[in-house]
Structure formats: structure tokens, C-alpha cells
Amino acid sequence: MNIVPPNNSIVCIDNTITFKALYKPKSKVWYLFDDLIIKRSCTLYSTKINLDRAKQAVKRKYNNIPVSEVEQSFEYLSTFLEVKQPEFYRNKLDIALSILSNPKDDEDAHMLALAIQLQELHSTNVYLWSDDCDFYNVIDQISIYNIKLFKVVK
């Protein structure tokens, strides 16, 4: 699980990771983010739903930060991410829901559906960067779709 995707990989980023990258700029998460983009030339993806959820979490946790600053931070982050709308991966949502069976967050199914759709389109391994146990509890089913999970070990 503590792997780093190879150069030019497709990486789907879960909303928790997005949140950590924005508001813990000297963390391992931030440095890996930088490594994936700058040194490894990876293409990073997220869903609009996941990004919106991360934005809401930031606003709740850091309610002293002006909303405009939060919006600017996410706008900056979006320059490094390809943010996909549900229409892009909607045909994979049923598969994702059946794998996850009972996700604690609806966003997990959207993230997995995105990863499955990208794998099918590009015929290559897709890396899902998450520390969410919903994914790790079904790692065998996810790996059938050539999706590899990884997380940053603290």
C-alpha cells in the first residue's frame, strides 16, 4: 500500500488527501503531491463531488478562513487536477456501489467509478490515493479492475 505510482501514471485523489494537501503544506502529502505532478508527470484526477466535499470540510474545520480564500485555494488546486463531472463515469457507478456494498460516504462510490472509467479508457493501471478504509476493505475486488491503492504512511 505504501507505493508511489511510476512516472506518467493516472492517479485519482480522494477528498481527504485534497484537504490535507491544501492546509498542511509541509506535510508528506504535500511533498508527494509535488512529486507526482512535477517529477513524475502524473495526471491527477478527482470528481467534482469529492472536491466539493473537501471544500465543505475545509470551511467547517477552518471557519476563521474567509470563504474567498478557501475558494482561491481550491481554484489553485484545480489547476493541477482534472476534475470530472458525474456524467463522465456515471455508467460505472453501479459497479462501484456493488464493490463497496455499503460505503460510509457516497463520494467513495464516485471516486471508484471514476477510477474504473479511467482504467477502461486508458487500458493501464490507475492509482487511487486514499486513506479511506472503505477502499482498503475491498482491495481484492478493486484490484480486478487494475486499480492500485496507495497512501502516505505517517
Coordinates of C-alpha atoms in Angstrom, one line a residue:
M1 CA 0.0 0.0 0.0
N2 CA 2.9 2.3 0.6
I3 CA 3.8 2.5 -3.1
V4 CA 4.4 5.5 -5.3
P5 CA 3.0 5.4 -8.8
P6 CA 5.5 5.3 -11.6
N7 CA 6.1 8.2 -14.0
N8 CA 3.2 9.2 -16.2
S9 CA 0.6 7.4 -14.2
I10 CA -3.1 8.2 -13.8
V11 CA -3.8 9.0 -10.2
C12 CA -7.3 9.5 -8.6
I13 CA -7.2 11.6 -5.5
D14 CA -9.7 11.1 -2.7
N15 CA -11.1 14.2 -1.0
T16 CA -9.3 13.6 2.3
I17 CA -6.0 13.9 0.5
T18 CA -7.1 17.0 -1.2
F19 CA -8.0 18.6 2.1
K20 CA -4.6 17.6 3.6
A21 CA -2.7 19.0 0.6
L22 CA -4.3 22.4 0.9
Y23 CA -4.0 23.0 4.5
K24 CA -0.9 21.1 5.6
P25 CA 1.6 22.5 3.1
K26 CA 4.8 21.0 4.6
S27 CA 3.3 17.5 5.2
K28 CA 4.3 14.3 3.4
V29 CA 1.1 14.6 1.5
W30 CA 2.1 17.9 0.0
Y31 CA 5.6 16.7 -1.0
L32 CA 4.1 13.6 -2.6
F33 CA 1.6 15.8 -4.4
D34 CA 4.5 17.9 -5.7
D35 CA 6.5 14.7 -6.6
L36 CA 3.6 13.3 -8.6
I37 CA 3.0 16.4 -10.6
I38 CA 6.5 17.9 -11.1
K39 CA 8.9 14.9 -11.1
R40 CA 6.7 12.0 -12.2
S41 CA 4.4 13.9 -14.7
C42 CA 1.4 12.0 -13.4
T43 CA -2.1 13.1 -14.4
L44 CA -4.2 13.7 -11.3
Y45 CA -8.0 13.3 -11.3
S46 CA -10.8 13.9 -8.8
T47 CA -14.5 14.2 -9.0
K48 CA -16.5 17.4 -8.7
I49 CA -18.4 15.8 -5.9
N50 CA -15.2 14.9 -4.0
L51 CA -13.7 18.3 -4.5
D52 CA -16.9 20.0 -3.3
R53 CA -17.0 17.7 -0.2
A54 CA -13.4 18.6 0.6
K55 CA -14.2 22.3 0.2
Q56 CA -17.1 22.0 2.7
A57 CA -14.8 20.2 5.2
V58 CA -12.2 23.0 4.9
K59 CA -14.8 25.6 5.5
R60 CA -16.1 23.7 8.6
K61 CA -12.7 23.0 10.1
Y62 CA -11.2 26.4 9.4
N63 CA -14.2 28.6 9.8
N64 CA -11.9 31.5 10.6
I65 CA -10.6 31.5 7.0
P66 CA -12.5 33.8 4.6
V67 CA -14.6 31.9 2.1
S68 CA -12.9 33.7 -0.7
E69 CA -9.5 32.3 0.4
V70 CA -10.9 28.8 0.5
E71 CA -12.3 29.3 -3.0
Q72 CA -9.0 30.6 -4.2
S73 CA -7.1 27.6 -2.7
F74 CA -9.4 25.2 -4.4
E75 CA -9.2 27.1 -7.7
Y76 CA -5.4 26.8 -7.5
L77 CA -5.6 23.1 -6.6
S78 CA -7.9 22.6 -9.6
T79 CA -5.1 23.7 -12.0
F80 CA -3.3 20.5 -11.1
L81 CA -6.3 18.2 -11.2
E82 CA -8.6 17.1 -13.9
V83 CA -11.9 17.4 -12.2
K84 CA -14.6 15.1 -13.7
Q85 CA -18.4 15.6 -13.5
P86 CA -20.6 12.6 -12.7
E87 CA -21.6 12.3 -16.4
F88 CA -18.1 11.2 -17.2
Y89 CA -18.2 8.0 -15.0
R90 CA -21.9 7.5 -14.4
N91 CA -22.1 4.2 -16.2
K92 CA -19.6 2.8 -13.7
L93 CA -21.4 3.9 -10.5
D94 CA -23.4 0.6 -10.2
I95 CA -20.2 -1.4 -10.4
A96 CA -18.6 0.8 -7.8
L97 CA -21.6 0.6 -5.5
S98 CA -21.7 -3.2 -5.8
I99 CA -18.0 -3.4 -4.9
L100 CA -18.2 -1.1 -1.9
S101 CA -21.6 -2.6 -0.9
N102 CA -22.1 -0.1 2.0
P103 CA -19.8 2.9 1.7
K104 CA -19.9 5.3 4.6
D105 CA -19.7 8.1 2.1
D106 CA -21.5 8.3 -1.3
E107 CA -18.3 10.1 -2.6
D108 CA -16.4 6.9 -2.3
A109 CA -18.5 5.2 -5.0
H110 CA -18.0 8.2 -7.3
M111 CA -14.2 8.1 -6.8
L112 CA -14.1 4.3 -7.5
A113 CA -16.4 4.8 -10.5
L114 CA -14.0 7.4 -11.9
A115 CA -11.0 5.1 -11.4
I116 CA -12.8 2.2 -13.2
Q117 CA -13.8 4.5 -16.1
L118 CA -10.3 5.9 -16.4
Q119 CA -8.8 2.4 -16.4
E120 CA -11.2 1.3 -19.1
L121 CA -10.4 4.3 -21.3
H122 CA -6.6 4.2 -20.9
S123 CA -6.1 0.4 -20.5
T124 CA -3.5 1.0 -17.8
N125 CA -3.2 0.7 -14.1
V126 CA -4.9 3.5 -12.2
Y127 CA -3.7 4.5 -8.8
L128 CA -6.2 5.5 -6.2
W129 CA -4.6 7.7 -3.5
S130 CA -6.7 7.4 -0.4
D131 CA -6.6 6.5 3.3
D132 CA -10.2 5.6 3.4
C133 CA -10.9 2.1 4.9
D134 CA -13.9 1.7 2.5
F135 CA -11.4 1.1 -0.3
Y136 CA -8.9 -1.0 1.7
N137 CA -11.7 -3.3 2.9
V138 CA -12.4 -4.4 -0.7
I139 CA -8.9 -4.2 -2.1
D140 CA -9.2 -7.7 -3.8
Q141 CA -12.3 -6.6 -5.7
I142 CA -10.8 -3.3 -6.7
S143 CA -7.6 -4.9 -8.0
I144 CA -9.6 -6.9 -10.5
Y145 CA -10.0 -3.6 -12.4
N146 CA -6.3 -2.8 -12.3
I147 CA -6.7 -0.2 -9.7
K148 CA -3.9 0.1 -7.2
L149 CA -4.4 1.7 -3.8
F150 CA -1.8 3.7 -2.0
K151 CA -1.5 6.1 0.9
V152 CA 1.1 8.1 2.7
V153 CA 2.4 6.4 5.8
K154 CA 3.0 9.0 8.5

